[in-house]
Coordinates of C-alpha atoms in Angstrom, one line a residue:
X588 CA 131.0 -10.9 17.1
X589 CA 134.2 -10.8 15.0
X590 CA 136.3 -7.7 14.4
X591 CA 139.8 -6.9 13.2
X592 CA 141.8 -6.0 16.3
X593 CA 145.2 -4.2 16.4
X594 CA 147.5 -6.0 18.8
X595 CA 151.1 -7.0 19.2
X596 CA 152.2 -10.3 17.8
X597 CA 153.0 -12.8 20.5
X598 CA 156.7 -12.1 20.3
X599 CA 156.0 -8.4 20.9
X600 CA 158.0 -7.3 17.8
X601 CA 155.3 -6.3 15.4
X602 CA 151.7 -5.2 15.3
X603 CA 149.2 -7.4 13.6
X604 CA 145.4 -7.0 13.0
X605 CA 143.8 -10.5 13.1
X606 CA 140.0 -11.1 13.3
X607 CA 139.1 -11.9 16.8
X608 CA 136.0 -13.2 18.6
X609 CA 134.8 -10.4 20.9
X610 CA 132.5 -10.6 23.8
X611 CA 130.8 -7.3 24.9
X612 CA 132.2 -6.2 28.3
X613 CA 131.3 -2.5 28.7
X614 CA 130.5 0.4 26.5
X615 CA 133.0 0.3 23.6
X616 CA 135.0 -2.3 25.5
X617 CA 135.2 -6.0 24.6
X618 CA 137.1 -9.1 25.8
X619 CA 138.5 -11.9 23.8
X620 CA 139.8 -15.2 25.2
X621 CA 143.6 -15.5 25.1
X622 CA 144.1 -18.8 26.9
X623 CA 141.9 -21.1 29.0
X624 CA 143.3 -22.1 32.4
X625 CA 144.9 -25.6 32.1
X626 CA 143.3 -26.8 35.3
X627 CA 139.8 -25.9 34.2
X628 CA 139.5 -22.9 36.6
X629 CA 137.4 -20.6 34.5
X630 CA 138.0 -17.6 36.8
X631 CA 141.7 -17.9 35.8
X632 CA 141.0 -17.9 32.1
X633 CA 143.0 -15.1 30.4
X634 CA 141.4 -12.4 28.2
X635 CA 142.4 -9.5 26.0
X636 CA 140.6 -6.3 26.9
X637 CA 139.8 -4.5 23.6
X638 CA 138.9 -0.9 23.3
X639 CA 136.8 0.5 20.4
X640 CA 137.3 4.1 19.3
X641 CA 135.3 5.0 16.2
X642 CA 135.7 1.8 14.1
X643 CA 139.2 1.0 15.4
X644 CA 139.6 -1.9 17.8
X645 CA 142.8 -2.4 19.7
X646 CA 144.0 -4.4 22.8
X647 CA 144.9 -2.6 25.9
X648 CA 146.0 -5.4 28.2
X649 CA 145.5 -9.0 29.3
X650 CA 143.7 -10.0 32.4
X651 CA 142.3 -13.1 34.1
X652 CA 138.5 -13.5 34.5
X653 CA 138.6 -12.9 38.2
X654 CA 140.1 -9.4 37.7
X655 CA 137.5 -8.6 35.0
X656 CA 134.7 -9.7 37.3
X657 CA 135.7 -7.4 40.1
X658 CA 133.4 -4.6 41.2
X659 CA 133.8 -1.4 39.1
X660 CA 136.2 -3.2 36.7
X661 CA 133.7 -2.5 33.8
X662 CA 133.3 1.1 34.8
X663 CA 137.1 1.6 34.9
X664 CA 137.5 0.0 31.5
X665 CA 134.9 2.3 30.1
X666 CA 136.6 5.3 31.5
X667 CA 140.0 4.2 30.3
X668 CA 138.7 3.7 26.7
X669 CA 136.8 7.0 26.7
X670 CA 139.8 8.9 27.8
X671 CA 142.4 6.9 25.9
X672 CA 143.2 9.6 23.2
X673 CA 143.6 12.4 25.8
X674 CA 145.6 10.2 28.1
X675 CA 148.0 9.1 25.3
X676 CA 148.6 12.7 24.2
X677 CA 149.3 13.6 27.9
X678 CA 151.8 10.7 28.2
X679 CA 153.5 12.0 25.1
X680 CA 153.6 15.6 26.4
X681 CA 154.9 14.4 29.8
X682 CA 157.7 12.3 28.3
X683 CA 156.3 9.0 29.3
X684 CA 156.3 5.8 27.4
X685 CA 154.4 5.8 24.1
X686 CA 154.1 2.4 22.4
X687 CA 154.2 1.4 18.8
X688 CA 150.6 0.3 19.2
X689 CA 149.6 3.8 20.4
X690 CA 151.1 5.3 17.2
X691 CA 149.4 2.7 15.0
X692 CA 146.0 3.4 16.6
X693 CA 146.4 7.1 16.0
X694 CA 147.2 6.4 12.3
X695 CA 144.2 4.2 12.0
X696 CA 142.0 6.9 13.6
X697 CA 143.3 9.5 11.2
X698 CA 145.0 11.5 14.0
X699 CA 148.4 13.1 13.7
X700 CA 150.9 10.5 15.0
X701 CA 153.9 12.8 14.8
X702 CA 153.8 14.0 18.5
X703 CA 153.6 10.4 19.6
X704 CA 156.5 9.4 17.3
X705 CA 158.6 12.2 18.6
X706 CA 157.8 11.4 22.2
X707 CA 158.6 7.7 21.6
X708 CA 162.0 8.6 20.0
X709 CA 162.8 10.9 22.9
X710 CA 161.8 8.3 25.4
X711 CA 163.9 5.6 23.7
X712 CA 166.9 7.9 23.7
X713 CA 166.4 8.5 27.4
X714 CA 166.2 4.8 28.1
X715 CA 169.3 4.2 26.0
X716 CA 171.2 7.0 27.9
X717 CA 170.1 5.5 31.2
X718 CA 171.3 2.1 30.0
X719 CA 174.7 3.4 29.1
X720 CA 175.0 5.2 32.4
X721 CA 174.1 2.0 34.3
X722 CA 176.6 0.1 32.2
X723 CA 179.3 2.7 33.0
X724 CA 178.4 2.5 36.7
X725 CA 178.6 -1.3 36.6
X726 CA 181.9 -1.2 34.8
X727 CA 183.3 1.3 37.3
X728 CA 182.1 -1.0 40.2
X729 CA 183.8 -3.9 38.5
X730 CA 187.0 -2.0 38.1
X731 CA 186.9 -0.8 41.7
X732 CA 186.2 -4.4 42.9
X733 CA 189.1 -5.7 40.8
X734 CA 191.4 -2.9 42.1
X735 CA 190.5 -3.8 45.7
X736 CA 191.0 -7.5 45.0
X737 CA 194.5 -6.8 43.5
X738 CA 195.3 -4.6 46.5
X739 CA 194.3 -7.4 48.9
X740 CA 196.5 -9.8 47.0
X741 CA 199.4 -7.3 47.2
X742 CA 198.9 -6.8 50.9
X743 CA 198.9 -10.5 51.6
X744 CA 201.9 -11.1 49.4
X745 CA 203.8 -8.5 51.4
X746 CA 202.8 -10.1 54.7
X747 CA 203.8 -13.5 53.4
X748 CA 207.2 -12.4 52.2
X749 CA 207.7 -10.5 55.6
X750 CA 207.2 -13.8 57.4
X751 CA 203.6 -13.4 58.5
X752 CA 201.0 -16.1 58.1
X753 CA 198.3 -15.7 55.5
X754 CA 195.4 -18.0 54.6
X755 CA 195.8 -20.9 52.4
X756 CA 193.2 -19.5 50.1
X757 CA 195.2 -16.3 49.7
X758 CA 198.4 -18.2 49.1
X759 CA 196.8 -20.1 46.3
X760 CA 195.3 -16.9 44.8
X761 CA 198.7 -15.1 44.9
X762 CA 200.6 -17.9 43.3
X763 CA 197.9 -18.2 40.6
X764 CA 198.2 -14.5 39.8
X765 CA 202.0 -14.8 39.7
X766 CA 201.8 -17.6 37.2
X767 CA 203.3 -20.2 39.5
X768 CA 201.8 -23.7 39.0
X769 CA 200.9 -25.9 41.9
X770 CA 199.9 -29.5 41.5
X771 CA 196.2 -30.1 41.7
X772 CA 196.6 -32.7 44.6
X773 CA 198.6 -30.1 46.5
X774 CA 196.0 -27.5 45.9
X775 CA 193.4 -30.0 47.3
X776 CA 195.5 -30.4 50.5
X777 CA 195.7 -26.6 50.9
X778 CA 192.0 -26.2 50.4
X779 CA 190.9 -29.1 52.6
X780 CA 193.4 -29.0 55.5
X781 CA 195.5 -25.8 55.6
X782 CA 194.1 -22.8 57.4
X783 CA 197.2 -20.4 57.5
X784 CA 200.8 -20.7 56.4
X785 CA 204.0 -18.6 56.3
X786 CA 207.1 -18.7 54.1
X787 CA 208.8 -21.0 56.6
X788 CA 206.0 -23.5 56.0
X789 CA 204.7 -23.0 59.6
X790 CA 201.0 -23.7 59.3
X791 CA 197.7 -24.1 61.1
X792 CA 195.7 -26.9 59.8
X793 CA 192.4 -28.7 60.4
X794 CA 192.1 -32.0 62.2
X795 CA 189.2 -34.2 61.1
X796 CA 187.9 -36.6 63.7
X797 CA 188.9 -40.2 62.9
X798 CA 191.5 -39.2 60.3
X799 CA 195.2 -39.0 60.3
X800 CA 197.2 -35.8 60.1
X801 CA 197.5 -35.1 56.3
X802 CA 200.8 -35.3 54.5
X803 CA 201.9 -31.7 54.0
X804 CA 205.1 -32.6 52.0
X805 CA 203.5 -31.1 48.8
X806 CA 202.5 -27.9 50.6
X807 CA 206.1 -27.5 52.0
X808 CA 207.5 -28.1 48.6
X809 CA 205.1 -25.6 47.0
X810 CA 206.1 -22.8 49.3
X811 CA 209.8 -23.4 48.8
X812 CA 209.5 -23.6 45.0
X813 CA 207.3 -20.5 45.0
X814 CA 210.0 -18.5 46.9
X815 CA 212.6 -19.9 44.5
X816 CA 210.3 -18.9 41.6
X817 CA 210.2 -15.3 42.9
X818 CA 214.0 -15.1 43.4
X819 CA 214.5 -16.2 39.8
X820 CA 212.3 -13.5 38.3

């Protein structure tokens, strides 16, 4: 049989009422094929489940055939459809989610949609408030993380200027923050070979089997020029 069925458009942004081919499933419940399984597995074919109340048909979910064929699935669908109005009103009263489709079905049934519209508006505001709170929490975490990072850089810079060794990674991060430019090849040497370094250019470095000790001339020069850069500020 064919009937006009209320459902969401595929993008979920609007409600449409196309004519759909319906297959009886349970009392006042029908199914309509959404998509056949590409591999030919019929048990994985996807169907709309359609409720009928009075003369209004509307979708209430999409399920594969193997779910619809489960024991008691028809009985549960019947119960859901039979209690749909009461359950929807209870959801509204409890502050739970009320969909646009719920409101449209109420309108088509000649029922008062105002309680549902009010519940949906309140629920939407609650979600928006929660979203803003989460955004503020994330922003606070970001600020805290940035503060901790800047503090770490400050601590390492103090250690470096006091003559202590710091990691090559920290040295590069500190000079970057201070706006001191280091040649890209020298940065590569720092990253590949230098483990720790101090302001006297004493360093620990990595030795790779079968390779010569790297030329650290650029690293020595970078440290000296950075200290000169700081003195000239």
